[in-house]
Amino acid sequence: MSYLSSRAVVLETCLQSESSFFIVCLRNFRSTPTGQECFWGLRTISDLPFCVEMFSSKRHLETKTPVDGVGRLEFLQQLVTEFQTSNDNGGKNQVLANLANFAYDPINYEHLRKLNVVDLFLDTLTEPDEKQVEFGLGGLCNVALERGIKDYIISSGGVKLIIDVLSRTEEEILVSAITTLMFLMTPQSKAEITAPSVVQCMQRFSQATNKRLSNLANVFLQDYCSDHQRLQAQTEDGSSLQVFGIPLPDQLPSSGVSSLV
C-alpha cells in the first residue's frame, strides 16, 4: 500500500484547492479552547522528505521512549481503557481523537489490531454524540487504505454503518464518510457502496452549496459510478432518499471549512 498514491489526494485536493500537487492528506484532530477540532494535514511534493519521515519507525520510537517509560502498545492500551471506562463524554471524545491521530501511522496498525481499535471506531458510528461519530470516522478514514484493515472493515459490516452515517448533516462527518467509502472500494464491496440509494445521495450532495461536499460527491460519482447509475439517479423521483434519510441540499452545511496545514 502506498500512502503517496493519487487516491489519497482526493481527500482535500478535490475539495477546495486548485493545485494538483498535494500528495499526502491525513485526518487529524487537535485540541482547542472549545474542544477537539478536525483538520486535514496536507503536504506537497516539495515536502517529500517530510512525508518520508513523518511515519515512525520502531527504532525511532525506541529512541524517544525512556528506559522506564511507557511503550506505544501500553500507551494505546491506556487510551482504550480510558475510553471504555470513562463516563465523561468530553473525556471520551478527547481519547477517541487521540486514537484517530495514532491511526495515521502504519507502525501502529499491529497495536490497533491487538486492541480492537477498529471495532471501537466502528462502534462509535451509531452513537448519538456527533463528535464521537466524527472522530471514529476520522480513525477509519486514516486506516482504511491498509489492505488487511480494509478487508476487516468490509467483512464486519462497516460499509453499511458508514452509509447510514450519510443521513447526518455535520460537514466533517459527511466528508469523512464519503472519503472512507471511496477508500473501501473493492470489487467485492463496490455493489454495496454504489447502491442506487447511495448514488442518489451523492447526486443530492453534488448539488450542495458547500463546495467541499459537492466536489467530493462529484468525484465519487465520476470515479466510481457508471453512466447508467448516474442517469438512473438523476431520473429517480427521490422517494428512496426520503426513506433513507438523506438531507436535501438546503439542509446541508454551507460553510465551516476546516483549516489546511
XYZ file of N, CA and C in Angstrom:
783
model
N 0.833 -1.191 0.000
C 0.000 0.000 0.000
C 0.873 1.248 0.000
N 0.524 2.215 -0.795
C 1.281 3.457 -0.863
C 0.462 4.606 -0.306
N 1.025 5.304 0.654
C 0.336 6.458 1.214
C 0.586 7.707 0.387
N 1.366 7.559 -0.682
C 1.595 8.685 -1.572
C 0.852 8.471 -2.884
N -0.138 7.588 -2.854
C -0.889 7.284 -4.072
C -1.795 8.431 -4.456
N -2.158 8.462 -5.722
C -3.028 9.536 -6.198
C -4.389 9.481 -5.529
N -4.818 8.289 -5.125
C -6.121 8.185 -4.496
C -6.148 8.934 -3.168
N -5.039 8.960 -2.453
C -5.011 9.696 -1.194
C -5.211 11.187 -1.413
N -4.883 11.648 -2.597
C -5.006 13.074 -2.904
C -6.447 13.545 -2.846
N -7.377 12.643 -3.058
C -8.774 13.035 -3.179
C -9.296 13.700 -1.922
N -8.670 13.429 -0.785
C -9.199 13.911 0.478
C -9.480 15.397 0.499
N -8.540 16.189 0.031
C -8.817 17.619 0.066
C -8.452 18.348 -1.208
N -7.559 17.781 -2.007
C -7.232 18.441 -3.259
C -8.484 18.698 -4.073
N -9.367 17.695 -4.141
C -10.579 17.830 -4.931
C -11.614 18.694 -4.237
N -11.391 19.002 -2.962
C -12.417 19.715 -2.220
C -12.349 21.218 -2.430
N -11.154 21.810 -2.283
C -11.085 23.257 -2.379
C -9.889 23.783 -3.139
N -8.802 23.030 -3.093
C -7.585 23.540 -3.706
C -7.622 23.381 -5.218
N -7.075 24.353 -5.926
C -6.937 24.248 -7.376
C -5.622 23.583 -7.752
N -4.784 23.325 -6.762
C -3.495 22.707 -7.026
C -3.646 21.193 -7.103
N -2.862 20.562 -7.965
C -2.884 19.104 -8.064
C -1.608 18.499 -7.500
N -0.897 19.252 -6.672
C 0.406 18.791 -6.214
C 0.382 18.188 -4.820
N -0.774 18.171 -4.161
C -0.827 17.555 -2.853
C -0.692 16.047 -2.998
N 0.170 15.454 -2.193
C 0.359 14.016 -2.309
C 0.055 13.284 -1.015
N -0.084 13.977 0.080
C -0.391 13.331 1.344
C -1.495 14.102 2.032
N -2.473 13.399 2.537
C -3.549 14.062 3.253
C -4.026 13.148 4.364
N -3.974 13.627 5.600
C -4.308 12.801 6.742
C -5.362 13.471 7.599
N -6.237 12.668 8.172
C -7.280 13.152 9.053
C -6.678 13.338 10.434
N -6.676 14.556 10.952
C -6.079 14.824 12.252
C -7.021 15.634 13.125
N -6.767 15.577 14.424
C -7.560 16.337 15.372
C -6.612 17.024 16.347
N -6.958 18.245 16.727
C -6.119 18.976 17.670
C -6.995 19.631 18.723
N -6.421 19.890 19.881
C -7.165 20.500 20.970
C -7.263 21.998 20.770
N -8.441 22.549 21.061
C -8.665 23.985 21.018
C -9.362 24.373 22.318
N -9.457 25.668 22.620
C -10.143 26.075 23.855
C -11.579 25.574 23.929
N -12.191 25.282 22.797
C -13.588 24.832 22.798
C -13.717 23.331 22.591
N -12.608 22.616 22.555
C -12.676 21.178 22.383
C -11.759 20.683 21.286
N -12.094 19.553 20.695
C -11.283 18.960 19.631
C -11.722 19.505 18.284
N -10.753 19.891 17.470
C -11.031 20.437 16.142
C -10.400 19.536 15.104
N -11.119 19.317 14.036
C -10.623 18.469 12.959
C -9.924 19.310 11.902
N -8.851 18.787 11.335
C -8.223 19.442 10.191
C -7.582 18.388 9.319
N -7.357 18.740 8.067
C -6.718 17.844 7.106
C -5.269 18.282 6.950
N -4.350 17.352 7.206
C -2.946 17.677 7.040
C -2.496 17.397 5.626
N -2.031 18.426 4.949
C -1.634 18.265 3.550
C -0.147 18.533 3.370
N 0.453 17.839 2.447
C 1.861 18.056 2.116
C 2.004 18.095 0.606
N 2.951 18.874 0.130
C 3.181 18.967 -1.303
C 4.442 18.216 -1.689
N 4.677 18.143 -2.988
C 5.859 17.431 -3.478
C 7.131 18.017 -2.880
N 7.148 19.322 -2.658
C 8.340 19.937 -2.077
C 8.582 19.451 -0.651
N 7.554 18.889 -0.024
C 7.684 18.382 1.335
C 7.943 16.881 1.363
N 8.345 16.297 0.239
C 8.517 14.857 0.174
C 9.436 14.309 1.258
N 10.579 14.967 1.568
C 11.411 14.431 2.655
C 10.634 14.326 3.952
N 9.773 15.316 4.233
C 8.962 15.261 5.439
C 8.017 14.068 5.387
N 7.415 13.850 4.204
C 6.445 12.771 4.055
C 7.095 11.422 4.307
N 8.332 11.263 3.852
C 9.032 10.004 4.022
C 9.304 9.740 5.494
N 9.596 10.803 6.264
C 9.979 10.635 7.647
C 8.827 10.806 8.620
N 7.658 11.207 8.144
C 6.567 11.511 9.063
C 6.011 10.255 9.716
N 6.189 9.085 9.100
C 5.744 7.850 9.702
C 6.877 7.292 10.555
N 6.552 6.904 11.791
C 7.571 6.484 12.746
C 8.147 5.127 12.369
N 9.382 4.917 12.792
C 9.983 3.598 12.701
C 10.105 3.059 14.125
N 10.216 1.742 14.229
C 10.332 1.148 15.568
C 11.566 1.675 16.288
N 12.665 1.800 15.560
C 13.900 2.307 16.178
C 13.706 3.744 16.648
N 12.994 4.547 15.821
C 12.751 5.937 16.197
C 11.924 6.011 17.477
N 10.910 5.163 17.595
C 10.083 5.160 18.794
C 10.888 4.740 20.015
N 11.770 3.753 19.839
C 12.574 3.278 20.960
C 13.520 4.363 21.467
N 14.074 5.162 20.545
C 14.984 6.230 20.967
C 14.232 7.342 21.701
N 12.954 7.498 21.421
C 12.163 8.540 22.072
C 11.574 8.080 23.397
N 11.584 6.769 23.666
C 10.970 6.237 24.876
C 12.028 6.004 25.944
N 11.900 6.621 27.133
C 12.853 6.379 28.213
C 12.867 4.911 28.617
N 13.953 4.500 29.263
C 14.094 3.101 29.676
C 12.916 2.674 30.536
N 12.479 3.565 31.441
C 11.370 3.245 32.330
C 10.058 3.843 31.837
N 10.010 4.236 30.573
C 8.822 4.872 30.028
C 7.796 3.866 29.524
N 6.654 4.392 29.128
C 5.560 3.562 28.620
C 5.716 3.402 27.114
N 5.704 2.166 26.620
C 5.821 1.911 25.190
C 4.545 2.271 24.455
N 4.601 2.223 23.137
C 3.458 2.618 22.320
C 2.238 1.731 22.568
N 2.449 0.405 22.593
C 1.330 -0.503 22.820
C 0.688 -0.241 24.173
N 1.499 -0.086 25.193
C 0.969 0.158 26.531
C 0.196 1.474 26.586
N 0.720 2.486 25.902
C 0.048 3.785 25.902
C -1.308 3.693 25.199
N -1.334 3.011 24.062
C -2.597 2.845 23.350
C -3.586 2.034 24.181
N -3.079 1.044 24.902
C -3.952 0.265 25.791
C -4.567 1.157 26.859
N -3.771 2.072 27.389
C -4.282 3.004 28.392
C -5.388 3.882 27.807
N -5.202 4.337 26.564
C -6.222 5.158 25.924
C -7.520 4.377 25.731
N -7.398 3.130 25.265
C -8.584 2.307 25.047
C -9.314 2.058 26.364
N -8.561 1.743 27.402
C -9.166 1.503 28.717
C -9.854 2.748 29.231
N -9.218 3.905 29.056
C -9.815 5.160 29.500
C -11.114 5.440 28.752
N -11.125 5.165 27.453
C -12.341 5.386 26.673
C -13.466 4.471 27.149
N -13.130 3.225 27.433
C -14.149 2.251 27.813
C -14.684 2.461 29.218
N -13.890 3.057 30.094
C -14.302 3.208 31.489
C -14.795 4.607 31.838
N -14.533 5.572 30.996
C -14.918 6.950 31.299
C -16.421 7.150 31.112
N -17.005 7.950 32.000
C -18.413 8.322 31.889
C -18.582 9.758 31.418
N -17.459 10.399 31.131
C -17.477 11.800 30.708
C -17.360 11.860 29.190
N -18.381 12.396 28.525
C -18.364 12.443 27.069
C -17.207 13.271 26.526
N -16.903 14.381 27.191
C -15.795 15.210 26.747
C -14.475 14.465 26.797
N -14.261 13.732 27.894
C -13.044 12.940 28.023
C -12.982 11.819 27.002
N -14.108 11.165 26.766
C -14.155 10.085 25.767
C -13.843 10.629 24.380
N -14.373 11.817 24.079
C -14.118 12.407 22.764
C -12.640 12.730 22.580
N -12.006 13.234 23.638
C -10.585 13.561 23.534
C -9.753 12.302 23.320
N -10.078 11.241 24.045
C -9.360 9.977 23.881
C -9.564 9.425 22.474
N -10.801 9.500 21.991
C -11.104 8.998 20.658
C -10.348 9.775 19.587
N -10.256 11.093 19.770
C -9.494 11.913 18.829
C -8.017 11.517 18.845
N -7.477 11.208 20.028
C -6.081 10.773 20.120
C -5.879 9.445 19.393
N -6.806 8.518 19.572
C -6.699 7.230 18.885
C -6.777 7.414 17.371
N -7.642 8.318 16.927
C -7.746 8.586 15.490
C -6.446 9.152 14.946
N -5.779 9.986 15.729
C -4.496 10.541 15.300
C -3.428 9.453 15.209
N -3.408 8.534 16.169
C -2.435 7.442 16.113
C -2.697 6.534 14.921
N -3.925 6.520 14.430
C -4.280 5.626 13.329
C -3.652 6.031 12.006
N -3.057 7.235 11.920
C -2.467 7.646 10.644
C -1.149 6.937 10.370
N -0.478 6.438 11.406
C 0.874 5.906 11.249
C 0.842 4.384 11.128
N 1.309 3.833 10.012
C 1.268 2.375 9.817
C 1.968 1.573 10.905
N 2.921 2.173 11.603
C 3.618 1.410 12.633
C 2.680 1.044 13.779
N 1.560 1.760 13.888
C 0.611 1.486 14.965
C -0.433 0.439 14.593
N -0.471 0.019 13.341
C -1.559 -0.844 12.898
C -1.615 -2.160 13.662
N -0.461 -2.772 13.912
C -0.448 -4.041 14.644
C -1.024 -3.847 16.042
N -0.649 -2.732 16.683
C -1.174 -2.454 18.025
C -2.681 -2.219 17.972
N -3.131 -1.482 16.964
C -4.563 -1.190 16.847
C -5.364 -2.477 16.635
N -4.775 -3.427 15.895
C -5.450 -4.713 15.705
C -5.556 -5.471 17.026
N -4.448 -5.516 17.765
C -4.439 -6.239 19.031
C -5.458 -5.673 20.005
N -5.639 -4.374 19.974
C -6.519 -3.694 20.931
C -7.939 -3.511 20.400
N -8.211 -4.054 19.220
C -9.551 -3.961 18.620
C -10.024 -2.517 18.456
N -9.096 -1.632 18.108
C -9.448 -0.220 17.977
C -10.343 0.017 16.757
N -10.166 -0.775 15.707
C -11.030 -0.614 14.539
C -12.480 -0.890 14.920
N -12.701 -1.902 15.765
C -14.060 -2.178 16.248
C -14.582 -1.017 17.080
N -13.700 -0.434 17.863
C -14.088 0.725 18.666
C -14.533 1.866 17.754
N -13.775 2.121 16.685
C -14.158 3.161 15.726
C -15.528 2.848 15.111
N -15.723 1.602 14.727
C -16.990 1.206 14.108
C -18.157 1.381 15.081
N -17.928 1.050 16.338
C -18.993 1.160 17.337
C -19.463 2.593 17.530
N -18.574 3.551 17.309
C -18.957 4.953 17.534
C -19.927 5.470 16.473
N -20.018 4.781 15.333
C -20.805 5.308 14.222
C -22.302 5.327 14.503
N -22.735 4.595 15.512
C -24.154 4.585 15.863
C -24.438 5.418 17.115
N -23.425 6.122 17.604
C -23.605 6.925 18.811
C -24.371 8.209 18.489
N -25.174 8.711 19.437
C -25.874 9.984 19.215
C -24.942 11.191 19.267
N -23.799 11.051 19.963
C -22.826 12.138 20.070
C -22.108 12.297 18.729
N -22.345 13.416 18.047
C -21.772 13.603 16.714
C -20.257 13.713 16.743
N -19.688 14.196 17.840
C -18.232 14.267 17.933
C -17.628 12.866 17.939
N -18.264 11.944 18.629
C -17.761 10.578 18.629
C -17.840 9.975 17.225
N -18.930 10.256 16.536
C -19.054 9.776 15.160
C -17.953 10.386 14.297
N -17.730 11.681 14.450
C -16.710 12.379 13.651
C -15.322 11.799 13.886
N -14.954 11.599 15.166
C -13.612 11.101 15.459
C -13.472 9.625 15.095
N -14.534 8.845 15.287
C -14.478 7.449 14.887
C -14.299 7.302 13.388
N -15.018 8.115 12.628
C -14.868 8.105 11.174
C -13.483 8.582 10.761
N -12.963 9.578 11.471
C -11.616 10.051 11.174
C -10.596 8.944 11.324
N -10.760 8.129 12.386
C -9.860 6.996 12.574
C -9.990 5.974 11.467
N -11.225 5.662 11.077
C -11.440 4.712 9.990
C -10.870 5.236 8.682
N -11.025 6.524 8.454
C -10.501 7.140 7.242
C -8.984 6.998 7.174
N -8.332 7.088 8.328
C -6.875 7.002 8.365
C -6.355 5.587 8.132
N -7.143 4.566 8.479
C -6.639 3.194 8.365
C -7.230 2.428 7.183
N -8.224 3.005 6.509
C -8.988 2.245 5.513
C -8.193 1.865 4.267
N -7.045 2.488 4.026
C -6.248 2.137 2.855
C -5.364 0.919 3.081
N -5.200 0.505 4.332
C -4.398 -0.685 4.623
C -5.221 -1.918 4.266
N -4.670 -2.786 3.430
C -5.467 -3.856 2.831
C -6.140 -4.744 3.867
N -5.387 -5.179 4.871
C -5.961 -6.067 5.873
C -7.076 -5.409 6.665
N -6.852 -4.159 7.057
C -7.871 -3.442 7.820
C -9.077 -3.137 6.938
N -8.820 -2.795 5.687
C -9.922 -2.554 4.743
C -10.826 -3.786 4.651
N -10.215 -4.960 4.464
C -10.995 -6.189 4.372
C -11.773 -6.444 5.663
N -11.147 -6.129 6.792
C -11.816 -6.353 8.074
C -13.032 -5.437 8.226
N -12.866 -4.158 7.871
C -13.984 -3.219 7.962
C -15.147 -3.692 7.096
N -14.832 -4.125 5.879
C -15.875 -4.576 4.951
C -16.571 -5.828 5.491
N -15.792 -6.803 5.958
C -16.371 -8.060 6.445
C -17.131 -7.880 7.751
N -16.862 -6.792 8.457
C -17.538 -6.525 9.738
C -18.799 -5.682 9.579
N -19.215 -5.461 8.348
C -20.412 -4.663 8.123
C -20.179 -3.173 8.204
N -18.914 -2.766 8.086
C -18.581 -1.349 8.211
C -19.143 -0.478 7.110
N -19.274 -1.037 5.902
C -19.791 -0.232 4.786
C -21.202 0.248 5.092
N -22.066 -0.644 5.578
C -23.437 -0.245 5.910
C -23.459 0.802 7.012
N -22.609 0.626 8.022
C -22.552 1.605 9.113
C -22.174 2.985 8.586
N -21.214 3.023 7.672
C -20.773 4.306 7.121
C -21.848 4.903 6.220
N -22.508 4.079 5.434
C -23.589 4.570 4.579
C -24.700 5.176 5.437
N -25.023 4.537 6.547
C -26.067 5.058 7.427
C -25.704 6.440 7.972
N -24.405 6.702 8.132
C -23.948 7.990 8.656
C -24.236 9.128 7.664
N -24.439 8.791 6.396
C -24.704 9.820 5.393
C -26.006 10.579 5.653
N -26.822 10.095 6.563
C -28.058 10.800 6.901
C -27.812 11.949 7.879
N -26.589 12.064 8.380
C -26.246 13.170 9.286
C -26.036 14.447 8.469
N -25.949 15.581 9.174
C -25.792 16.857 8.471
C -24.496 17.582 8.827
N -23.671 17.009 9.716
C -22.417 17.643 10.097
C -21.392 17.497 8.966
N -20.798 18.618 8.573
C -19.901 18.633 7.418
C -18.752 17.647 7.541
N -18.040 17.668 8.659
C -16.863 16.813 8.799
C -17.246 15.338 8.761
N -18.398 15.004 9.325
C -18.855 13.620 9.292
C -19.106 13.183 7.855
N -19.790 14.014 7.094
C -20.113 13.657 5.708
C -18.859 13.548 4.852
N -17.915 14.477 5.021
C -16.673 14.441 4.245
C -15.891 13.162 4.555
N -15.784 12.816 5.845
C -15.064 11.596 6.213
C -15.780 10.353 5.708
N -17.107 10.357 5.787
C -17.873 9.181 5.360
C -17.696 8.916 3.867
N -17.822 9.961 3.048
C -17.672 9.783 1.603
C -16.246 9.335 1.265
N -15.269 9.966 1.895
C -13.875 9.613 1.628
C -13.587 8.171 2.023
N -14.067 7.767 3.196
C -13.829 6.402 3.664
C -14.497 5.390 2.744
N -15.686 5.694 2.267
C -16.347 4.790 1.322
C -15.502 4.614 0.064
N -14.896 5.676 -0.424
C -14.046 5.561 -1.607
C -12.809 4.721 -1.302
N -12.252 4.876 -0.100
C -11.088 4.082 0.288
C -11.435 2.600 0.426
N -12.691 2.302 0.747
C -13.117 0.914 0.955
C -13.580 0.245 -0.336
N -13.497 0.937 -1.438
C -13.980 0.399 -2.715
C -13.109 -0.765 -3.173
N -13.713 -1.912 -3.332
C -13.058 -3.100 -3.873
C -14.055 -3.770 -4.824
N -13.604 -4.722 -5.643
C -14.561 -5.438 -6.492
C -15.688 -6.089 -5.686
N -15.382 -6.495 -4.454
C -16.379 -7.152 -3.625
C -17.334 -6.158 -2.966
N -16.857 -4.971 -2.645
C -17.687 -4.003 -1.906
C -18.359 -2.973 -2.808
N -17.975 -2.923 -4.074
C -18.450 -1.849 -4.947
C -19.964 -1.845 -5.106
N -20.574 -3.019 -5.209
C -22.021 -3.074 -5.391
C -22.748 -2.427 -4.215
N -22.262 -2.673 -3.008
C -22.899 -2.087 -1.825
C -22.641 -0.591 -1.736
N -21.406 -0.183 -2.037
C -21.045 1.224 -1.911
C -21.714 2.076 -2.980
N -21.951 1.492 -4.144
C -22.583 2.253 -5.228
C -24.028 1.800 -5.449
N -24.679 1.380 -4.388
C -26.092 1.016 -4.470
C -26.903 2.235 -4.910
N -28.069 2.032 -5.533
C -28.861 3.158 -6.039
C -29.120 4.251 -5.001
N -29.422 3.875 -3.755
C -29.699 4.887 -2.738
C -28.472 5.738 -2.438
N -27.278 5.118 -2.495
C -26.048 5.872 -2.236
C -25.744 6.804 -3.407
N -25.926 6.318 -4.631
C -25.682 7.165 -5.798
C -26.639 8.358 -5.793
N -27.890 8.116 -5.447
C -28.844 9.214 -5.354
C -28.428 10.204 -4.263
N -27.913 9.663 -3.174
C -27.405 10.512 -2.092
C -26.287 11.409 -2.599
N -25.354 10.841 -3.350
C -24.242 11.624 -3.879
C -24.742 12.674 -4.881
N -25.785 12.356 -5.611
C -26.378 13.353 -6.503
C -26.884 14.542 -5.688
N -27.528 14.269 -4.584
C -28.002 15.351 -3.722
C -26.820 16.166 -3.179
N -25.815 15.467 -2.696
C -24.645 16.154 -2.149
C -23.948 17.002 -3.221
N -23.947 16.513 -4.455
C -23.279 17.257 -5.531
C -23.970 18.581 -5.829
N -25.197 18.739 -5.367
C -25.947 19.980 -5.572
C -25.821 20.937 -4.387
N -25.095 20.512 -3.356
C -24.975 21.328 -2.147
C -24.180 22.605 -2.435
N -24.472 23.666 -1.704
C -23.706 24.906 -1.840
C -22.344 24.787 -1.182
N -22.179 23.815 -0.307
C -20.896 23.548 0.339
C -19.960 22.905 -0.689
N -18.910 23.612 -1.077
C -18.025 23.156 -2.140
C -17.234 21.908 -1.766
N -16.851 21.804 -0.512
C -16.115 20.603 -0.099
C -16.977 19.368 -0.349
N -18.213 19.477 0.055
C -19.118 18.341 -0.055
C -19.511 18.076 -1.510
N -19.861 19.109 -2.237
C -20.295 18.911 -3.622
C -19.159 18.405 -4.502
N -17.944 18.939 -4.317
C -16.810 18.479 -5.117
C -16.459 17.021 -4.830
N -16.493 16.650 -3.558
C -16.171 15.280 -3.183
C -17.231 14.311 -3.707
N -18.498 14.716 -3.633
C -19.576 13.879 -4.166
C -19.424 13.700 -5.678
N -19.016 14.755 -6.360
C -18.803 14.657 -7.802
C -17.667 13.702 -8.138
N -16.599 13.697 -7.321
C -15.505 12.744 -7.536
C -16.029 11.321 -7.376
N -16.828 11.091 -6.352
C -17.420 9.767 -6.131
C -18.225 9.344 -7.355
N -19.074 10.239 -7.848
C -19.940 9.917 -8.988
C -19.138 9.646 -10.254
N -18.100 10.438 -10.491
C -17.327 10.318 -11.724
C -16.375 9.127 -11.701
N -15.777 8.857 -10.533
C -14.755 7.813 -10.452
C -15.317 6.416 -10.225
N -16.461 6.317 -9.563
C -16.920 5.006 -9.125
C -18.299 4.601 -9.641
N -18.998 5.505 -10.289
C -20.347 5.192 -10.766
C -20.387 5.198 -12.290
N -21.125 4.267 -12.849
C -21.245 4.189 -14.307
C -22.201 5.264 -14.818
N -22.159 5.480 -16.122
C -23.091 6.435 -16.722
C -24.538 6.021 -16.439
N -24.791 4.736 -16.501
C -26.143 4.239 -16.241
C -26.576 4.548 -14.809
N -25.678 4.333 -13.854
C -26.020 4.608 -12.459
C -26.306 6.088 -12.236
N -25.487 6.945 -12.833
C -25.700 8.382 -12.663
C -27.005 8.824 -13.315
N -27.277 8.311 -14.499
C -28.510 8.669 -15.189
C -29.725 8.184 -14.426
N -29.641 6.968 -13.925
C -30.746 6.414 -13.148
C -31.022 7.252 -11.902
N -29.940 7.697 -11.226
C -30.096 8.520 -10.023
C -30.730 9.860 -10.357
N -30.376 10.417 -11.507
C -30.923 11.711 -11.905
C -32.410 11.636 -12.239
N -32.849 10.477 -12.720
C -34.243 10.353 -13.150
C -35.153 9.820 -12.058
N -34.563 9.372 -10.924
C -35.386 8.889 -9.816
C -36.165 10.046 -9.215
N -37.312 9.728 -8.639
C -38.132 10.797 -8.064
C -37.704 11.175 -6.656
N -36.721 10.458 -6.111
C -36.197 10.814 -4.793
C -36.937 10.177 -3.640
N -37.926 9.325 -3.910
C -38.691 8.723 -2.821
C -37.820 7.855 -1.927
N -36.871 7.153 -2.528
C -35.999 6.305 -1.715
C -35.107 7.118 -0.824
N -34.755 8.341 -1.257
C -33.932 9.196 -0.420
C -34.682 9.624 0.829
N -35.980 9.852 0.703
C -36.750 10.267 1.852
C -36.785 9.172 2.898
N -36.871 7.919 2.447
C -36.832 6.801 3.375
C -35.432 6.659 3.971
N -34.424 6.836 3.119
C -33.033 6.695 3.533
C -32.614 7.767 4.524
N -33.297 8.899 4.505
C -32.985 9.975 5.434
C -31.898 10.906 4.975
N -31.576 10.921 3.687
C -30.526 11.791 3.179
C -31.027 13.232 3.178
N -30.272 14.161 3.743
C -30.721 15.551 3.764
C -30.749 16.168 2.380
N -31.691 17.076 2.159
C -31.765 17.814 0.910
C -30.650 18.844 0.863
N -30.301 19.358 -0.340
C -29.206 20.321 -0.449
C -29.336 21.518 0.472
N -30.546 22.050 0.679
C -30.680 23.225 1.530
C -30.580 22.884 3.007
N -30.489 21.586 3.335
C -30.304 21.164 4.716
C -28.833 20.875 5.021
N -28.019 20.884 3.991
C -26.616 20.529 4.147
C -25.806 21.728 4.610
N -24.667 21.477 5.284
C -23.816 22.580 5.727
C -23.297 23.378 4.546
N -23.249 24.693 4.708
C -22.809 25.546 3.609
C -21.505 26.272 3.908
N -20.979 26.100 5.113
C -19.717 26.768 5.472
C -19.008 25.919 6.496
N -18.053 26.524 7.207
C -17.326 25.802 8.230
C -16.166 25.012 7.688
N -15.447 25.570 6.747
C -14.338 24.869 6.104
C -13.205 24.645 7.099
N -12.651 23.457 7.101
C -11.555 23.117 8.005
C -10.263 23.822 7.593
N -9.369 23.947 8.565
C -8.063 24.539 8.290
C -7.197 23.560 7.525
N -6.330 24.052 6.668
C -5.371 23.224 5.959
C -3.989 23.576 6.462
N -3.211 22.572 6.794
C -1.861 22.840 7.269
C -0.870 22.035 6.448
